[in-house]
Coordinates of C-alpha atoms and ligand atoms in Angstrom, one line a residue:
X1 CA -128.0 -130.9 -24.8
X2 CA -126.5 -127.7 -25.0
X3 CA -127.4 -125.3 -28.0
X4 CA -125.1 -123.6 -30.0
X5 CA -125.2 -120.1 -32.1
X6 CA -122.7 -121.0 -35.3
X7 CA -122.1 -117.6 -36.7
X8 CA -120.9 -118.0 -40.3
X9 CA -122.4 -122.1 -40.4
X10 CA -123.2 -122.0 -43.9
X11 CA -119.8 -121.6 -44.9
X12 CA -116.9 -124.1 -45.9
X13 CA -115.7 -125.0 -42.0
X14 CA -119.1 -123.6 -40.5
X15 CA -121.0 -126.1 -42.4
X16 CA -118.9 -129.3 -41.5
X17 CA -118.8 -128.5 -37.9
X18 CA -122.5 -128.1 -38.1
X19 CA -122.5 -131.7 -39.1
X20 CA -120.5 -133.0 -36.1
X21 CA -122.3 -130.7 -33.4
X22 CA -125.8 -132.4 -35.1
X23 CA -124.0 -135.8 -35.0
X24 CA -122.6 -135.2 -31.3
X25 CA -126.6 -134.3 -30.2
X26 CA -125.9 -130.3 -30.2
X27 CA -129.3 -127.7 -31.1
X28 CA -127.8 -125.8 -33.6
X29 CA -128.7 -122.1 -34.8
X30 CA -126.7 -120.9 -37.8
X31 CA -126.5 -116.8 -38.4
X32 CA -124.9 -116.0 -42.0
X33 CA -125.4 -113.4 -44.3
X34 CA -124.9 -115.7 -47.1
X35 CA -122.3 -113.2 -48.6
X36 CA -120.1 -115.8 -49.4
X37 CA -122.1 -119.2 -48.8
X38 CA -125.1 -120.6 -49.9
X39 CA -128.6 -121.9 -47.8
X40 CA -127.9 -125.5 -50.3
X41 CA -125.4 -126.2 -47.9
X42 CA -127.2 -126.0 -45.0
X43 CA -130.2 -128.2 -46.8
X44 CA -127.6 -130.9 -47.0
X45 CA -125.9 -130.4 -43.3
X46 CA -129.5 -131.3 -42.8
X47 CA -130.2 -134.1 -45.1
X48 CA -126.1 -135.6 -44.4
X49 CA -127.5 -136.0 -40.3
X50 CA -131.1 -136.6 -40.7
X51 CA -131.6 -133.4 -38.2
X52 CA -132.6 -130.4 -38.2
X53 CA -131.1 -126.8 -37.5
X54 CA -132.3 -123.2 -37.1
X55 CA -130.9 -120.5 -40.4
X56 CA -131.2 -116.6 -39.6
X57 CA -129.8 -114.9 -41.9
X58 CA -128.5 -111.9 -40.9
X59 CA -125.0 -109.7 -40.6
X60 CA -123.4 -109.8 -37.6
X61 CA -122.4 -106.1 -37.8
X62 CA -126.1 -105.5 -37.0
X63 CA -126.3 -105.2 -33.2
X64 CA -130.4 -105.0 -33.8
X65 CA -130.2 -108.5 -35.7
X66 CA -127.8 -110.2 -33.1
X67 CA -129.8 -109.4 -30.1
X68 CA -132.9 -110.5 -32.2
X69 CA -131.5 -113.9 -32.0
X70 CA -130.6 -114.0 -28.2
X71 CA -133.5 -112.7 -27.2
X72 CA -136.1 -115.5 -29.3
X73 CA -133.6 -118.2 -28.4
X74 CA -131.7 -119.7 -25.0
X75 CA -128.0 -119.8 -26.1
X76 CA -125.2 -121.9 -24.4
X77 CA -122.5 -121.2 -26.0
X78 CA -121.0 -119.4 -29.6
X79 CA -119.3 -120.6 -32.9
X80 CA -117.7 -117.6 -34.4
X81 CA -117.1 -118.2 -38.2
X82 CA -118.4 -115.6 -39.6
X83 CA -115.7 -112.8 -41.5
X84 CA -114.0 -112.0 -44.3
X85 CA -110.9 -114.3 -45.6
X86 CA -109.5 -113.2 -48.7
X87 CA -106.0 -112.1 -48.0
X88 CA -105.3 -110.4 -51.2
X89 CA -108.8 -109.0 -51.0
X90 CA -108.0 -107.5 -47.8
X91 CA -104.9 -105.6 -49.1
X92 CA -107.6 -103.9 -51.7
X93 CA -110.6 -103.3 -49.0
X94 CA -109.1 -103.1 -45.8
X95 CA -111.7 -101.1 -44.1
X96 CA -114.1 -103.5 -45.3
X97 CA -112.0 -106.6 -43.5
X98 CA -111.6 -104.4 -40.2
X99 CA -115.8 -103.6 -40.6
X100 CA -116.6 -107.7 -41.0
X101 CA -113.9 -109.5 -39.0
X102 CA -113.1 -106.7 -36.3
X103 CA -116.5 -104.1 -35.7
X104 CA -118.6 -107.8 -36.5
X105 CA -116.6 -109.6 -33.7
X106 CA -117.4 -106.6 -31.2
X107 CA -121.4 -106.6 -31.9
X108 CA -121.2 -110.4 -31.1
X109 CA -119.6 -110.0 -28.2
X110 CA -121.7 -107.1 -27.1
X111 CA -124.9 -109.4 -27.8
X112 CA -123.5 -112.4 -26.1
X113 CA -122.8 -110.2 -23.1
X114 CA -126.2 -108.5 -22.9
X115 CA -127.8 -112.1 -22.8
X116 CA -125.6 -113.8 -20.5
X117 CA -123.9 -115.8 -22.9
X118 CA -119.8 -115.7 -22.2
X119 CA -118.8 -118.8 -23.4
X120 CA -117.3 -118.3 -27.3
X121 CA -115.0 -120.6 -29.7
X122 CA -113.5 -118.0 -32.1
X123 CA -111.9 -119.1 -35.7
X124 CA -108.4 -117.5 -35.5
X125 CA -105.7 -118.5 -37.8
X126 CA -101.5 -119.5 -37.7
X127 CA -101.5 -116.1 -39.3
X128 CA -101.3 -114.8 -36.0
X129 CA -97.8 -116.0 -35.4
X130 CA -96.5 -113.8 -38.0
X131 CA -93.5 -113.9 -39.8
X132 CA -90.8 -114.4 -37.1
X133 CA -91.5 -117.4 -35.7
X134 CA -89.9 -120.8 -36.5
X135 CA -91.7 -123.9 -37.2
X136 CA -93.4 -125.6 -35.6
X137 CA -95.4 -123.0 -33.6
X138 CA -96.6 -123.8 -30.4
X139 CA -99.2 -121.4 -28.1
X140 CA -96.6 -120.2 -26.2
X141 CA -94.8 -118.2 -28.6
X142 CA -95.1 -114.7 -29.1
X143 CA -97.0 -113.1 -31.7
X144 CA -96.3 -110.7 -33.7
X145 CA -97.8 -108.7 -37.0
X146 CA -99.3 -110.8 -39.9
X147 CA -97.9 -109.2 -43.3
X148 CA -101.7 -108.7 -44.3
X149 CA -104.9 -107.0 -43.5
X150 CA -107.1 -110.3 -42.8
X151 CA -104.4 -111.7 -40.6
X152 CA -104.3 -108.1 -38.9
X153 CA -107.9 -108.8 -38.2
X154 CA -107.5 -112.0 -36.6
X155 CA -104.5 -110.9 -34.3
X156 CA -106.7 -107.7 -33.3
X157 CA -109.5 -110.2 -32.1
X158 CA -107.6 -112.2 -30.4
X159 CA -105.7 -110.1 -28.4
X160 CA -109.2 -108.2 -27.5
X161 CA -111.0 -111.1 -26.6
X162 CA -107.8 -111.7 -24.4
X163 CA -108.0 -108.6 -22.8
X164 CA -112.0 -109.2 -22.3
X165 CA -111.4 -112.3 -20.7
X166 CA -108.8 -110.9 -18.4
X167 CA -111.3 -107.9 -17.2
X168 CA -114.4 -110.6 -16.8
X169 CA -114.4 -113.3 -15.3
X170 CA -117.2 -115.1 -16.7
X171 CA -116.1 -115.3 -20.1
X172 CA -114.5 -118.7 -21.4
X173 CA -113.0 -118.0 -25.0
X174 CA -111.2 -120.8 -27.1
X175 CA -109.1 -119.1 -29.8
X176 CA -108.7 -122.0 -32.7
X177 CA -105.5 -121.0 -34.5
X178 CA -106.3 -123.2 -37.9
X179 CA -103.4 -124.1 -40.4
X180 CA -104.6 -125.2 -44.0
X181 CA -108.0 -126.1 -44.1
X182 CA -108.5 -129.0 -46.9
X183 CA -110.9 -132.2 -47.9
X184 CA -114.9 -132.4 -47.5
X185 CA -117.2 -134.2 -45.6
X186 CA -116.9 -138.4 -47.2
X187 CA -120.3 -137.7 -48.9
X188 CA -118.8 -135.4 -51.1
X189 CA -122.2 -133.2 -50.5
X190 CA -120.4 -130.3 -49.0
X191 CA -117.1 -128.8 -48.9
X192 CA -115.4 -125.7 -50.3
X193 CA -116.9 -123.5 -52.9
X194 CA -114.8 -120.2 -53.5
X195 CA -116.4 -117.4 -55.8
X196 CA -114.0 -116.6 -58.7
X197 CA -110.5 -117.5 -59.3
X198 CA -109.8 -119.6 -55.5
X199 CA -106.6 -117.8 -54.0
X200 CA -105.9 -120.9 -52.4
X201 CA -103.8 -124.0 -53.5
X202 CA -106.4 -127.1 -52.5
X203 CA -109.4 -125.7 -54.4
X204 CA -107.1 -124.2 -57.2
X205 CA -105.7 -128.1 -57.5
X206 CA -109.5 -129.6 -58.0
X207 CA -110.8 -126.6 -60.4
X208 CA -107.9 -127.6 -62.6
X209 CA -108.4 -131.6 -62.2
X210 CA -112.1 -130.9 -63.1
X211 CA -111.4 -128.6 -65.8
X212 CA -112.1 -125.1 -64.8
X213 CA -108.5 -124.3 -64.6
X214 CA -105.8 -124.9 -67.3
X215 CA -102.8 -126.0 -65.4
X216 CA -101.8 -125.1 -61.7
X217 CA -99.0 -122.6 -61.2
X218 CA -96.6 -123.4 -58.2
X219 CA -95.5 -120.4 -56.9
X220 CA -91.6 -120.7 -56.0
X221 CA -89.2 -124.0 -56.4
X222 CA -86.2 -122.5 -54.4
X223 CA -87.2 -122.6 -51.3
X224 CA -85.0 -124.0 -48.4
X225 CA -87.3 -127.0 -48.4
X226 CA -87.0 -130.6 -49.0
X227 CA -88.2 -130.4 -52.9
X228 CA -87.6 -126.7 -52.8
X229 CA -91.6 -125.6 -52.7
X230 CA -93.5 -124.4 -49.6
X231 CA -94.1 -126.7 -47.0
X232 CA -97.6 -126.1 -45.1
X233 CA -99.2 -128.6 -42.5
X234 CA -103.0 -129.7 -44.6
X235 CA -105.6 -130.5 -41.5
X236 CA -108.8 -132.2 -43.1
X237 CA -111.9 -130.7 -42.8
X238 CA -113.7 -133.0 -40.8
X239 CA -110.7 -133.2 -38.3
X240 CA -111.0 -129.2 -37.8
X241 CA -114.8 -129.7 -37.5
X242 CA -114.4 -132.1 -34.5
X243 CA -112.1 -129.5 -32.8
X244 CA -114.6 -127.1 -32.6
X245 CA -117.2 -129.9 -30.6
X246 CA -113.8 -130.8 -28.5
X247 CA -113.4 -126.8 -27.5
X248 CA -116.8 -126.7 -26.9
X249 CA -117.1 -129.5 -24.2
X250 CA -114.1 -128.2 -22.8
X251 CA -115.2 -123.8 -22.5
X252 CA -118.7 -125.0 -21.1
X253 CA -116.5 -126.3 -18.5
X254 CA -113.7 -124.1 -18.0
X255 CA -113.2 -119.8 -18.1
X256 CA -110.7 -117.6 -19.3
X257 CA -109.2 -117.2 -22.7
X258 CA -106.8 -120.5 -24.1
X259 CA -105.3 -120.9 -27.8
X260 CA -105.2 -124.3 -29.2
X261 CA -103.5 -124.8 -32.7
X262 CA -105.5 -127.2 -35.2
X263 CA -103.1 -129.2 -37.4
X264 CA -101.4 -132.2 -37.7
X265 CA -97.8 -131.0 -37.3
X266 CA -96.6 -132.7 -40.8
X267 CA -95.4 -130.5 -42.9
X268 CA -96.9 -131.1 -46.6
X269 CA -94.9 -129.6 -49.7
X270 CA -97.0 -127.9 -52.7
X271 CA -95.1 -130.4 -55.1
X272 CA -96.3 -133.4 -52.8
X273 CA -100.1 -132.2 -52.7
X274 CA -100.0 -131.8 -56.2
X275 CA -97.9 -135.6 -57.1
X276 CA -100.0 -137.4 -54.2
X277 CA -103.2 -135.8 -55.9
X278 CA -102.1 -137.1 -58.9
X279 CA -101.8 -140.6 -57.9
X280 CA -104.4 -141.0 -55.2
X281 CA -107.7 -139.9 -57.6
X282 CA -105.8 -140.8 -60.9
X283 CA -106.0 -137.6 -62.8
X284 CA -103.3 -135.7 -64.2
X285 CA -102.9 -131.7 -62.8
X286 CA -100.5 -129.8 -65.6
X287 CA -98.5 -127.9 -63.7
X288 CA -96.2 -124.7 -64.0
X289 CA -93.4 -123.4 -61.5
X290 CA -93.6 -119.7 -61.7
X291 CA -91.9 -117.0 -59.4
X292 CA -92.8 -117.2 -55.8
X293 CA -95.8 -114.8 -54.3
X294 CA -95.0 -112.4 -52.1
X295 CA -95.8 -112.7 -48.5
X296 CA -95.0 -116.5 -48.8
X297 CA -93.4 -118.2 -46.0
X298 CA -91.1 -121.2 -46.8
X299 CA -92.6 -122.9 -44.6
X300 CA -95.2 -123.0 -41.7
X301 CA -97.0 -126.2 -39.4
X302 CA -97.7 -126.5 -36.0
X303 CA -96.6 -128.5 -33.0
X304 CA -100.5 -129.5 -31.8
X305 CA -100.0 -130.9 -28.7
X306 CA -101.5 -129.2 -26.9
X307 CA -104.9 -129.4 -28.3
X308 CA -104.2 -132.9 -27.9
X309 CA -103.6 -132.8 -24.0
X310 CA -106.3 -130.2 -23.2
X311 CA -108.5 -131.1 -25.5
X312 CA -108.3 -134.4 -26.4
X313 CA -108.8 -134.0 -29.9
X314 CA -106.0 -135.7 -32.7
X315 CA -106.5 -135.2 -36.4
X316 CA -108.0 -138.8 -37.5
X317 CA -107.3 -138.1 -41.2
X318 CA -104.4 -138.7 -44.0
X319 CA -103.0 -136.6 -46.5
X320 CA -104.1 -139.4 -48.8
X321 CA -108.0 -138.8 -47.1
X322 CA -107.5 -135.2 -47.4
X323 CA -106.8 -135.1 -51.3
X324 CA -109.3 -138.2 -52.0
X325 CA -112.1 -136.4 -50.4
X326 CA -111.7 -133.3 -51.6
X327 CA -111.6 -134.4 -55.5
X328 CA -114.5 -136.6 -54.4
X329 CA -116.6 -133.4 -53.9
X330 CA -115.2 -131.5 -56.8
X331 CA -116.1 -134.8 -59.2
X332 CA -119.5 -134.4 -57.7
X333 CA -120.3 -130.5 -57.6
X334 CA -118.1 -129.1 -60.7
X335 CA -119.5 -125.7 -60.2
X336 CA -119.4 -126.1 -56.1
X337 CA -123.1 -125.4 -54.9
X338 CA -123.9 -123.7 -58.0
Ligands
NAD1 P1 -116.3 -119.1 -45.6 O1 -116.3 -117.8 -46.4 O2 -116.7 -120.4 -46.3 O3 -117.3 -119.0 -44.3 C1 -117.5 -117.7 -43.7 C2 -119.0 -117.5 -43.6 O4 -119.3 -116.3 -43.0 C3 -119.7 -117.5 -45.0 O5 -120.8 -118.3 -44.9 C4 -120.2 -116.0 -45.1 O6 -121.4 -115.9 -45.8 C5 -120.3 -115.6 -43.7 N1 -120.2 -114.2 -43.4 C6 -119.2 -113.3 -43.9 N2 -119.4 -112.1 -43.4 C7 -120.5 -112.1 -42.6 C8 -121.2 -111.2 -41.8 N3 -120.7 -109.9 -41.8 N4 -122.3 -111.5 -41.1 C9 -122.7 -112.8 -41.2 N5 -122.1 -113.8 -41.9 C10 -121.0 -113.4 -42.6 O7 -114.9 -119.3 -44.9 P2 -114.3 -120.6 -44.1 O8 -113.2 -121.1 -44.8 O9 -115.4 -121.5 -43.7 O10 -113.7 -119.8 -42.8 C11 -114.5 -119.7 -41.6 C12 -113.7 -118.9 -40.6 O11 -112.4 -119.5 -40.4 C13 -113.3 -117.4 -41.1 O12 -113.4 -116.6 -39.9 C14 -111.9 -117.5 -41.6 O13 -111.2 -116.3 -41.5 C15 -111.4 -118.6 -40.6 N6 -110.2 -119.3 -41.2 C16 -110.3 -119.9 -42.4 C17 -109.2 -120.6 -42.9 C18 -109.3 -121.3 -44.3 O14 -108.3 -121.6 -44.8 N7 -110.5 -121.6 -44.8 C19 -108.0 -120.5 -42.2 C20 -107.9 -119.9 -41.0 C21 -109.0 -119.2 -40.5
UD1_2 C1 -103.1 -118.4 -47.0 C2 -102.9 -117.1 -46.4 C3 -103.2 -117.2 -44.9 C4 -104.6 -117.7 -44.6 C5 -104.7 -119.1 -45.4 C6 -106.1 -119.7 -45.3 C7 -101.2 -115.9 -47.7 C8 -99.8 -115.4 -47.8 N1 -101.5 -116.6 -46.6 O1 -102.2 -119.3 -46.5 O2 -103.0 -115.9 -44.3 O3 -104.8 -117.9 -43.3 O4 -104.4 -118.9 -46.8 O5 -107.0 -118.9 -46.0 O6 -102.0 -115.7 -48.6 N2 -99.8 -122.1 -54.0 C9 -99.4 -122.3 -55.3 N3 -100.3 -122.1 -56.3 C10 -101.5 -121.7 -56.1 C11 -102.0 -121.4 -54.8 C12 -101.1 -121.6 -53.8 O7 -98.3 -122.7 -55.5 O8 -102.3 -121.5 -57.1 C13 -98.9 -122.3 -52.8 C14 -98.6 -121.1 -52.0 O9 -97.5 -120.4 -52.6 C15 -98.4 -121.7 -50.7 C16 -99.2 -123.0 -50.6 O10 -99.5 -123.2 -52.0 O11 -97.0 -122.0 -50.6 C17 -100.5 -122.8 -49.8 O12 -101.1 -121.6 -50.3 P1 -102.6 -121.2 -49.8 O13 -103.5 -122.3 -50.0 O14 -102.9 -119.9 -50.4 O15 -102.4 -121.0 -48.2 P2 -101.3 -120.2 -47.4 O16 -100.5 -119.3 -48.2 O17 -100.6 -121.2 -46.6

């Protein structure tokens, strides 16, 4: 069985789809710099599968470390997880974003290529299709500039490792464009564990259900939606996990550079995450509408069909799952990995 470099694997998504590559037979070798993950999640990837994987830590802005790791191990193909994701962060520190998610990117690349490694699954986002774009997005629409740093970064490395692709032939590059990552493995022994205040609405939602948080602020009701709140399209976890095994099989297969979109193509309101929160884990989430956040769309999901058609992956999970197994891991780990 092929083995895999997961750069990033200790982190929320990394560490999931570590547990379906070890469940689907995969050697996996996971390169993180910890910065903003722990090694107890990797203990438990291990523990969850009854197998075991390789942990380097290292940075992948250091060219020295990355061909370290090619050189003491046979690769067959790469995970790229590893970055920066905090948008309003990124406003604050851009150079720092382009340093992680952009110069990081190119020393991967450069490693891969001086081992003979071309095959690559990057994490991209649906940042990428900017601000212009109607729902639902589908690949082939044009894309144009995210309204933040971080999404800047992920347009940059896409369109690069597009260009790489197009100049060598021997590279085979999926480009993952995830919408809203939410839920946790069913154990409820991993899932997502942001540092400080979370900037997003899932893990904001379970800090305030287990306390952490007073009440939840909903940013905007008059929207052009259905209940007037943003609509985004939720993908579990473990459903995003099991695309990254699906765009393995297929790039160890195939070459050249192809964008799949990862969601379920429902659009979810904030209002409806909160009320079918509410009622699927029985626990109340106080709740205040205050004025939107800049930079918000009204609403953004994808049409996913083609990841279904190429890849033969479909998101397996409900909303219901979704919010269930996320609380599920918040019940259990009140202060995440901590
Ligand atoms: P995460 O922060 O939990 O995981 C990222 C991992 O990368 C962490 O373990 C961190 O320690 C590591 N890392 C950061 N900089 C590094 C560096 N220079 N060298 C080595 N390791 C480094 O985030 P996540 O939610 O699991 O996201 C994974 C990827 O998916 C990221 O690239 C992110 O931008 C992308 N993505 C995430 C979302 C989301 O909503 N979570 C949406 C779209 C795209
Ligand atoms: C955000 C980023 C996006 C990134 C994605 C995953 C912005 C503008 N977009 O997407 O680039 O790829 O995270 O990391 O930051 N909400 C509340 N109250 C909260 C938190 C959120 O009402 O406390 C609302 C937001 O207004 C939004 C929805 O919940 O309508 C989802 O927010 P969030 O989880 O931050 O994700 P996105 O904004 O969709």
């Amino acid at each position: 069985m092929a083995r895999i470099l997961v750069t990033g694997g200790a982190g929320y998504i990394g560490s999931h789809t570590c547990v379906e590559l070890l469940n689907a037979g995969y050697e996996v070798i996971v390169f993180d710099n910890l910065s903003n993950s722990s090694e107890e999640s990797l203990r438990r990837v291990q523990i969850l599968t009854g197998e075991s994987l390789v942990f380097i830590k290292g940075d992948i802005r250091n060219q020295h470390e990355l061909n370290q790791v090619f050189d003491d191990y046979q690769i067959d193909a790469v995970i790229h997880f590893a970055g920066l994701k905090a948008v309003g962060e990124s406003q604050q520190i851009p150079l720092t974003y382009f340093d992680h998610n952009i110069t990081g990117s190119i020393q991967l690349i450069k490693a891969m290529e001086k081992a003979g490694v071309f095959k690559l699954v990057f994490s991209s986002s649906a940042t990428v299709y900017g601000e212009h774009n109607p729902s639902p997005y589908n690949e082939e629409m044009p894309l144009s500039m995210p309204n933040n740093n971080y999404g800047y970064t992920k347009l940059i490395v896409e369109q690069l490792l597009q260009k790489l692709s197009q100049a060598d032939q021997r590279w085979s590059i999926g480009l993952l464009r995830y919408f809203n990552p939410v839920g946790a493995h069913k154990s409820g022994q991993i899932g997502e564990d942001p540092q400080g205040i979370p900037n997003n609405l899932m893990p904001y939602v379970t800090q305030v259900a287990v306390g952490r948080r007073e009440k939840l602020s909903i940013f905007g009701h008059d929207y052009p939606t259905k209940d007037g709140t943003c609509e985004r399209d939720f993908i579990h976890v473990v459903d995003l996990a099991k695309a990254h095994v699906f765009a393995v099989i297929n790039r160890l297969k195939q070459t050249g550079c192809r964008a799949w979109n990862i969601g379920t193509g429902m659009p979810i309101s904030v209002l409806q995450i909160k009320e079918t929160f509410e009622k699927v884990n029985c626990v109340a989430i106080p709740t205040t509408f205050v004025e939107r956040r800049a930079g918000d769309l009204a609403a953004f999901y994808a049409d996913a069909t083609r990841a279904e058609q190429e890849l033969g992956w479909k998101p397996q999970y409900s909303l219901e799952d979704m919010l269930a197994d996320s609380w599920n891991w918040q019940k259990q780990n009140p202060n995440g990995y901590n």
